[in-house]
Structure formats: C-alpha cells, structure tokens
Amino acid sequence: MTQSVIEMASVSKRFGKLNALNDVSLTLGEGEVLGLMGHNGAGKSTSMKLILGLIRPTAGELRVFGHDPSGAESNELRLRLGYLPENVQFYEQLSGCEVLRYFAKLKRAGLDVVDSLLERVGLTHAMHRRVKTYSKGMRQRLGLAQALIGEPRLMLLDEPTVGLDPMATRDFYSMVDELRGRGVSVILCSHVLPGVERHIDRAAILGQGRMLASGSIDELREAANLPLMIRLRSALPPETLAQQLRSFGVSVGHGNMGRLELAVPTRAKVEVLRTLMADGQVEDIDIEPPTLESLYAHFDGTIRDSSDTSEVRMSANAGTEGAVV
Ligand SMILES: Nc1ncnc2c1ncn2[C@@H]1O[C@H](COP(=O)(O)OP(=O)(O)OP(=O)(O)O)[C@@H](O)[C@H]1O
C-alpha cells in the first residue's frame, strides 16, 4: 500500500449558488497516475485548484501530502507540486530561458536546471527567442518545463497535450512514464486524451460536479459492461454468423472495408472466439476491448440521460451501429 499523496473525502465546492463540486472523494498514491476526465464545467479545474490550495472546499476534507493545501504549510507544500495550467500564458517579452529562470527563482530551485529542462522538452534551439514568437506547441512545452522545475513529487497537468504534435505527445507520455517510475504522482486532466489509457493507473470521471466513476480501466470496463468489438473478414454471410452467435448475445454489423463488426459481451469472449475459429472461415480478425473514450462516453452519458442527476445509472450497453440482427 503506497502512501496517500492526495486524500479528498466528500469534498464540495460552491461558487455562490453553483455547486461546482458535490461530495467528491478521491485518493492518489505515491507514483500513481490518474486521468481526471469530464465535460466542460464538470469540475476538473476546480479540483486542481483545491489541490493546489488556491481555493478552499466548502465542505469535506482535503489533504495533500498529509496537510491542508490552503493551510499554514501551503507555501512549503507548493514547492513539492508542479502545475501546468490549461491555456498556459507567459511574459511574452521574455525568452524561454528567462521565463524558466524566473520560475526557478520563485520555486527556490537552482538556475542550473534550466538548460537541461529546455533540452528535455526540445526547446534548446529556441531558448533565447522571445515567447511571443513561440507556436502553441512550443508554449505548451515551455509550460511542461516550468511544471518540472524543482523535481516535484506531485504533478497536476491540465490538458497537457493540447497543441503538441504526435512526436511531442509521444515524448510527453514517455515523460509521464518516467515520472511514475520515479515515484512521482501525476494527475492528467482532460476531456479525454486519446492514447492515454496505457499511461494511467486509474481514471476518474466527473460530470456536473459529481464523481461518476473511478477505478482502473479494467474496473471501469467491468462496471460499464460495454461489449468488446471484434472486427473480421469471413467467408460466411453475416446472417449465418449472426445466427451462430445469437445465443452469446452478439450483434453483428457492417464495418469499413467489407469487414463485419461484432459487439460481444465480455463474458462471452472466449466462447465466441472458439465458435468463430471452429469452421475455418475467418480470414482476418481484430479484437478491441472498450476504449477509454467509449467508457467516458458511457459514464458521461449516464448523467446526461438522467433527469435526476443525484442518481447515476451504470447501465449496460450491448448495441452496435448498423446492426444486421
Ligand atoms: N471562480 C468561479 N466563480 C464562479 N463559478 C466558477 C468559478 N470557477 C469555476 N466555476 C464554475 O464551476 C463549474 C466547474 O468549473 P471548472 O472550471 O472546474 O470545470 P472544468 O471541468 O475544468 O471545465 P473545462 O473543461 O471547461 O475547463 C463551472 O460551472 C464553472 O462555471
């Protein structure tokens, strides 16, 4: 059992009459990476600001490294945090190097870290150029470098890959893996980040200020009970396949490039594969478990579909687009 870096118990945050967060509980252990997801206005940034100690909860208990983040130790505590805000802004007239030196001084870190951080985020070539000449992706890289100053033990990254090209996104996730390997805890905050699931230990999905679901991807898959997709090419007509697989609760639809798409209840996976392979008619096959995007859509949909937002349904969804049966 790792030590808790964040303990949030039944936290609510009101802004006037608006309930931005409602009875939210969350824990984060040492070296854990959490994907915090939710629609616009779901309460992600509010959660970040609470953890940073910039605002206080209206109700509930919040501890970061065992302390109240807006209490007497808040300044010391923040030295252990790295924060990349959404839409990061810098002093436009300063160079990238000067920006990092400025933040290094604020964080009481040595200035010698600046060059290596710029190299780490691929900005060495532009370090003496003014930030006003930087592209969106370069600003985002500078923001990441800023968040890494002082070797933080907890990183809060709000929409970290916005503006990054595919190579930079890949480098970013390698950095997350490396941080995790060093025992740094990370919260990645986003609507949904494509490709993030391999790099997170757990996901937490917020909707209208409530925690809709949280757990490992496997736990979320189990709770959502979404079908896995099997895409295949077969010599058999779709109707025959549908007939063969009906008793397993499989629905068969048409996919791209003449392939068939089978929505298969997870519990029936092995039996379905056995049946498909038995007659030797399958020419090509791919199996795709429910993605994080589909899990997010599922849990987010539960609250959007529900008129009473205090009661969240976790219903199974075993349908597929364009089903032929
Ligand atoms: N300082 C504030 N005063 C009043 N309302 C606020 C304040 N900050 C946030 N809110 C409201 O609280 C709710 C949650 O906002 P929050 O910024 O946490 O959402 P979010 O999930 O980060 O959204 P986004 O994805 O758009 O960044 C929203 O309805 C927002 O308008």
Coordinates of C-alpha atoms and ligand atoms in Angstrom, one line a residue:
M1 CA 0.0 0.0 0.0
T2 CA 1.6 3.3 -1.1
Q3 CA 1.3 6.4 1.0
S4 CA -1.6 8.7 0.0
V5 CA -0.4 11.9 -1.7
I6 CA -4.0 13.2 -2.1
E7 CA -6.9 12.4 0.2
M8 CA -10.2 14.0 -0.8
A9 CA -13.2 12.9 1.3
S10 CA -16.7 14.1 0.4
V11 CA -15.4 17.5 -0.9
S12 CA -17.9 20.0 -2.1
K13 CA -17.2 23.4 -3.6
R14 CA -19.8 26.1 -4.1
F15 CA -19.4 29.4 -6.0
G16 CA -22.4 31.3 -4.8
K17 CA -25.4 29.2 -5.8
L18 CA -23.4 27.0 -8.1
N19 CA -22.3 23.6 -6.9
A20 CA -19.0 23.2 -8.8
L21 CA -18.1 20.0 -6.9
N22 CA -20.5 17.9 -5.0
D23 CA -19.4 15.3 -2.4
V24 CA -16.4 14.2 -4.4
S25 CA -13.9 11.6 -2.9
L26 CA -10.6 10.8 -4.4
T27 CA -7.3 9.4 -3.4
L28 CA -3.9 9.3 -5.2
G29 CA -1.0 7.2 -4.0
E30 CA 2.8 7.7 -4.5
G31 CA 3.8 7.1 -8.1
E32 CA 0.2 6.8 -9.3
V33 CA -1.0 8.4 -12.5
L34 CA -4.7 9.4 -12.5
G35 CA -6.6 10.6 -15.6
L36 CA -9.2 13.1 -14.4
M37 CA -11.8 13.5 -17.1
G38 CA -15.1 15.3 -17.5
H39 CA -17.0 17.6 -19.9
N40 CA -16.7 21.4 -19.9
G41 CA -17.6 22.7 -16.5
A42 CA -17.5 19.2 -14.9
G43 CA -15.3 20.4 -12.1
K44 CA -11.8 19.3 -13.2
S45 CA -10.1 22.7 -12.8
T46 CA -11.9 23.3 -9.5
S47 CA -10.5 20.0 -8.2
M48 CA -7.0 21.1 -9.3
K49 CA -7.3 24.5 -7.7
L50 CA -8.4 22.8 -4.4
I51 CA -5.4 20.5 -4.5
L52 CA -3.1 23.5 -5.2
G53 CA -4.7 25.3 -2.2
L54 CA -5.8 28.2 -4.4
I55 CA -9.4 27.8 -3.2
R56 CA -10.8 26.0 -0.1
P57 CA -13.5 23.4 0.0
T58 CA -17.0 24.5 1.1
A59 CA -17.4 21.1 2.8
G60 CA -15.4 17.9 3.2
E61 CA -11.8 17.0 4.0
L62 CA -8.8 17.5 1.7
R63 CA -5.2 16.6 2.5
V64 CA -2.2 16.8 0.2
F65 CA 0.9 15.1 1.5
G66 CA -1.0 14.9 4.8
H67 CA -1.6 18.7 5.0
D68 CA -4.3 21.2 4.3
P69 CA -3.2 22.7 1.0
S70 CA -4.6 26.1 1.9
G71 CA -3.3 26.0 5.5
A72 CA -0.2 27.3 7.2
E73 CA 2.2 24.9 5.3
S74 CA 0.8 25.8 1.9
N75 CA 3.9 27.6 0.6
E76 CA 6.2 24.7 1.5
L77 CA 3.7 22.3 0.1
R78 CA 3.6 24.1 -3.3
L79 CA 7.4 23.5 -3.7
R80 CA 6.5 19.8 -4.0
L81 CA 3.9 20.4 -6.7
G82 CA 4.3 21.0 -10.4
Y83 CA 1.3 22.6 -12.2
L84 CA 0.7 23.1 -15.9
P85 CA -2.5 25.2 -16.2
E86 CA -4.8 25.0 -19.2
N87 CA -4.0 27.7 -21.8
V88 CA -0.7 28.5 -20.2
Q89 CA 0.4 32.1 -20.5
F90 CA 3.9 33.6 -20.1
Y91 CA 5.5 37.0 -20.2
E92 CA 5.7 37.5 -24.0
Q93 CA 8.8 39.7 -24.0
L94 CA 10.9 37.2 -22.1
S95 CA 12.8 34.4 -23.8
G96 CA 12.0 30.8 -22.9
C97 CA 15.2 30.7 -20.9
E98 CA 14.4 33.8 -19.0
V99 CA 10.9 32.5 -18.2
L100 CA 12.3 29.3 -16.8
R101 CA 14.9 31.2 -14.8
Y102 CA 12.1 33.4 -13.3
F103 CA 10.1 30.3 -12.3
A104 CA 13.2 28.5 -11.0
K105 CA 13.8 31.5 -8.6
L106 CA 10.1 31.5 -7.5
K107 CA 10.4 27.8 -6.7
R108 CA 13.8 28.3 -5.0
A109 CA 15.4 25.8 -7.4
G110 CA 18.9 26.3 -8.8
L111 CA 19.2 28.0 -12.2
D112 CA 21.4 25.2 -13.5
V113 CA 18.2 23.1 -14.1
V114 CA 17.0 25.5 -16.8
D115 CA 19.2 24.3 -19.7
S116 CA 18.5 20.6 -19.0
L117 CA 14.8 21.2 -18.8
L118 CA 14.7 23.1 -22.0
E119 CA 16.6 20.2 -23.6
R120 CA 14.2 17.7 -22.1
V121 CA 11.2 19.4 -23.7
G122 CA 13.0 20.0 -27.0
L123 CA 13.3 23.8 -26.8
T124 CA 17.1 24.3 -26.7
H125 CA 17.1 25.7 -30.2
A126 CA 14.6 28.4 -29.3
M127 CA 15.7 29.1 -25.7
H128 CA 16.9 32.7 -26.5
R129 CA 13.9 33.6 -28.6
R130 CA 11.1 35.7 -27.1
V131 CA 8.0 33.7 -26.1
K132 CA 5.8 35.9 -28.3
T133 CA 7.4 34.1 -31.3
Y134 CA 6.6 30.6 -29.9
S135 CA 4.0 28.4 -31.5
K136 CA 1.2 26.9 -29.4
G137 CA 3.1 23.6 -29.1
M138 CA 6.3 25.4 -28.1
R139 CA 4.4 27.3 -25.3
Q140 CA 3.0 24.0 -24.1
R141 CA 6.5 22.5 -24.0
L142 CA 7.7 25.6 -22.0
G143 CA 4.7 25.1 -19.7
L144 CA 5.8 21.5 -19.1
A145 CA 9.3 22.5 -18.4
Q146 CA 8.0 25.1 -15.9
A147 CA 5.9 22.4 -14.2
L148 CA 9.0 20.1 -13.8
I149 CA 11.1 22.7 -12.0
G150 CA 12.2 21.7 -8.5
E151 CA 11.6 17.9 -9.0
P152 CA 8.0 18.0 -7.8
R153 CA 6.5 14.9 -6.2
L154 CA 3.0 15.7 -7.5
M155 CA 2.3 17.0 -11.0
L156 CA -1.0 18.5 -11.9
L157 CA -1.3 18.7 -15.7
D158 CA -4.4 20.4 -17.2
E159 CA -4.9 19.5 -20.9
P160 CA -1.2 18.7 -21.2
T161 CA -1.1 17.5 -24.8
V162 CA -3.2 20.3 -26.3
G163 CA -1.1 21.9 -29.1
L164 CA 1.5 19.1 -29.1
D165 CA 2.3 17.3 -32.4
P166 CA 2.3 13.5 -32.4
M167 CA 6.0 13.2 -31.7
A168 CA 5.8 15.7 -28.8
T169 CA 2.8 13.9 -27.5
R170 CA 4.7 10.6 -27.5
D171 CA 7.6 12.3 -25.7
F172 CA 5.2 13.7 -23.2
Y173 CA 3.8 10.3 -22.4
S174 CA 7.4 8.9 -22.1
M175 CA 8.0 11.6 -19.6
V176 CA 4.9 10.7 -17.6
D177 CA 6.0 7.0 -17.6
E178 CA 9.4 8.1 -16.3
L179 CA 7.9 10.3 -13.6
R180 CA 5.8 7.4 -12.5
G181 CA 8.9 5.2 -12.4
R182 CA 10.5 7.7 -10.0
G183 CA 7.5 7.6 -7.7
V184 CA 6.1 11.0 -8.8
S185 CA 2.3 11.2 -8.6
V186 CA 0.5 12.7 -11.6
I187 CA -3.0 13.9 -12.4
L188 CA -3.7 14.3 -16.1
C189 CA -6.8 16.5 -16.5
S190 CA -8.7 16.4 -19.7
H191 CA -12.0 15.9 -21.6
V192 CA -10.5 12.7 -22.9
L193 CA -6.9 12.1 -24.1
P194 CA -6.6 9.8 -27.0
G195 CA -4.0 7.1 -26.2
V196 CA -3.8 8.0 -22.5
E197 CA -5.0 4.6 -21.1
R198 CA -1.7 2.9 -21.4
H199 CA -0.1 5.6 -19.2
I200 CA -2.6 5.9 -16.4
D201 CA -3.2 3.7 -13.3
R202 CA -6.7 4.9 -12.8
A203 CA -9.3 7.1 -14.3
A204 CA -11.8 9.3 -12.6
I205 CA -14.8 10.7 -14.5
L206 CA -16.5 13.8 -13.3
G207 CA -19.9 15.0 -14.5
Q208 CA -21.8 18.1 -13.3
G209 CA -19.6 18.3 -10.2
R210 CA -20.1 14.6 -9.2
M211 CA -17.8 11.6 -9.4
L212 CA -19.5 9.4 -12.0
A213 CA -16.9 6.6 -11.9
S214 CA -13.4 5.9 -10.8
G215 CA -11.1 3.0 -10.9
S216 CA -8.6 1.2 -13.1
I217 CA -9.5 0.8 -16.8
D218 CA -10.3 -2.9 -16.1
E219 CA -12.6 -1.9 -13.2
L220 CA -14.4 0.7 -15.3
R221 CA -14.8 -1.8 -18.1
E222 CA -16.4 -4.2 -15.7
A223 CA -18.7 -1.6 -14.2
A224 CA -19.7 -0.3 -17.6
N225 CA -20.2 -3.8 -19.0
L226 CA -19.7 -2.5 -22.6
P227 CA -19.2 -5.0 -25.3
L228 CA -15.8 -5.6 -26.9
M229 CA -15.6 -5.2 -30.7
I230 CA -14.4 -8.0 -32.9
R231 CA -13.8 -6.8 -36.5
L232 CA -13.3 -9.6 -39.0
R233 CA -13.5 -10.8 -42.6
S234 CA -15.2 -14.1 -43.0
A235 CA -16.3 -16.2 -46.0
L236 CA -19.6 -16.8 -44.2
P237 CA -22.6 -14.5 -44.9
P238 CA -23.3 -12.1 -42.0
E239 CA -26.7 -13.6 -41.4
T240 CA -25.1 -17.1 -40.9
L241 CA -22.6 -15.6 -38.4
A242 CA -25.4 -13.7 -36.6
Q243 CA -27.4 -16.9 -36.3
Q244 CA -24.4 -18.9 -35.0
L245 CA -23.6 -16.3 -32.3
R246 CA -27.0 -15.2 -31.3
S247 CA -27.1 -17.3 -28.2
F248 CA -24.0 -15.5 -26.8
G249 CA -25.8 -12.1 -27.1
V250 CA -23.6 -11.0 -30.0
S251 CA -24.9 -8.4 -32.5
V252 CA -23.4 -8.2 -36.0
G253 CA -23.0 -5.1 -38.0
H254 CA -21.2 -3.9 -41.2
G255 CA -17.9 -2.1 -40.6
N256 CA -15.4 -0.5 -43.0
M257 CA -13.7 -2.2 -46.0
G258 CA -16.1 -5.1 -46.1
R259 CA -15.4 -6.1 -42.6
L260 CA -18.0 -7.2 -40.1
E261 CA -18.2 -5.7 -36.6
L262 CA -19.3 -7.9 -33.8
A263 CA -20.4 -6.4 -30.5
V264 CA -19.6 -9.1 -28.0
P265 CA -20.4 -9.3 -24.3
T266 CA -17.1 -9.5 -22.5
R267 CA -18.1 -12.6 -20.5
A268 CA -18.7 -14.5 -23.9
K269 CA -15.4 -13.5 -25.5
V270 CA -13.6 -16.9 -25.3
E271 CA -16.7 -18.9 -26.4
V272 CA -17.3 -16.5 -29.3
L273 CA -13.7 -16.7 -30.5
R274 CA -13.8 -20.5 -30.2
T275 CA -17.0 -20.6 -32.3
L276 CA -15.6 -18.2 -34.9
M277 CA -12.4 -20.2 -35.4
A278 CA -14.0 -23.6 -35.4
D279 CA -15.2 -23.6 -39.0
G280 CA -12.0 -22.1 -40.5
Q281 CA -14.0 -19.3 -42.4
V282 CA -12.4 -16.3 -40.7
E283 CA -9.8 -14.6 -42.9
D284 CA -8.7 -11.7 -40.7
I285 CA -9.6 -10.7 -37.1
D286 CA -9.0 -7.8 -34.7
I287 CA -10.3 -7.6 -31.1
E288 CA -10.8 -4.3 -29.4
P289 CA -11.8 -4.0 -25.7
P290 CA -13.8 -0.9 -24.8
T291 CA -11.6 2.1 -25.1
L292 CA -11.3 4.8 -22.5
E293 CA -13.2 7.1 -24.9
S294 CA -16.1 4.7 -25.0
L295 CA -16.0 4.3 -21.3
Y296 CA -16.0 8.0 -20.8
A297 CA -18.9 8.4 -23.2
H298 CA -20.8 5.7 -21.4
F299 CA -20.4 7.2 -17.9
D300 CA -20.8 10.8 -19.1
G301 CA -23.9 9.6 -20.9
T302 CA -25.4 8.2 -17.7
I303 CA -25.6 11.7 -16.2
R304 CA -26.7 13.4 -19.4
D305 CA -29.5 10.9 -20.0
S306 CA -30.6 11.2 -16.4
S307 CA -33.1 13.9 -15.5
D308 CA -32.3 13.3 -11.8
T309 CA -28.6 14.0 -11.5
S310 CA -28.4 12.8 -7.9
E311 CA -28.9 9.2 -9.1
V312 CA -26.3 7.9 -11.6
R313 CA -27.2 4.8 -13.6
M314 CA -24.5 2.4 -14.7
S315 CA -26.4 0.6 -17.4
A316 CA -25.0 -2.0 -19.8
N317 CA -24.9 -1.1 -23.5
A318 CA -24.6 -4.0 -25.8
G319 CA -25.7 -2.4 -29.1
T320 CA -23.7 -1.7 -32.2
E321 CA -24.1 0.8 -35.1
G322 CA -25.8 -0.6 -38.2
A323 CA -26.7 -3.9 -36.6
V324 CA -28.0 -6.5 -39.0
V325 CA -29.6 -8.6 -36.3
Ligands
LIG1 N1 -14.4 31.3 -9.7 C1 -15.6 30.8 -10.1 N2 -16.7 31.5 -9.8 C2 -17.9 31.0 -10.2 N3 -18.1 29.9 -10.9 C3 -17.0 29.2 -11.1 C4 -15.7 29.6 -10.8 N4 -14.8 28.7 -11.2 C5 -15.5 27.7 -11.8 N5 -16.8 28.0 -11.8 C6 -17.9 27.1 -12.3 O1 -17.7 25.9 -11.7 C7 -18.1 24.9 -12.7 C8 -16.9 23.9 -12.8 O2 -15.8 24.6 -13.5 P1 -14.4 24.0 -13.8 O3 -13.5 25.1 -14.3 O4 -13.9 23.3 -12.6 O5 -14.8 23.0 -14.9 P2 -13.8 22.1 -15.9 O6 -14.2 20.7 -15.7 O7 -12.4 22.4 -15.6 O8 -14.2 22.6 -17.3 P3 -13.3 22.9 -18.7 O9 -13.2 21.5 -19.3 O10 -14.2 23.7 -19.5 O11 -12.1 23.6 -18.3 C9 -18.4 25.6 -13.9 O12 -19.8 25.7 -14.0 C10 -17.8 26.9 -13.8 O13 -18.5 27.9 -14.5

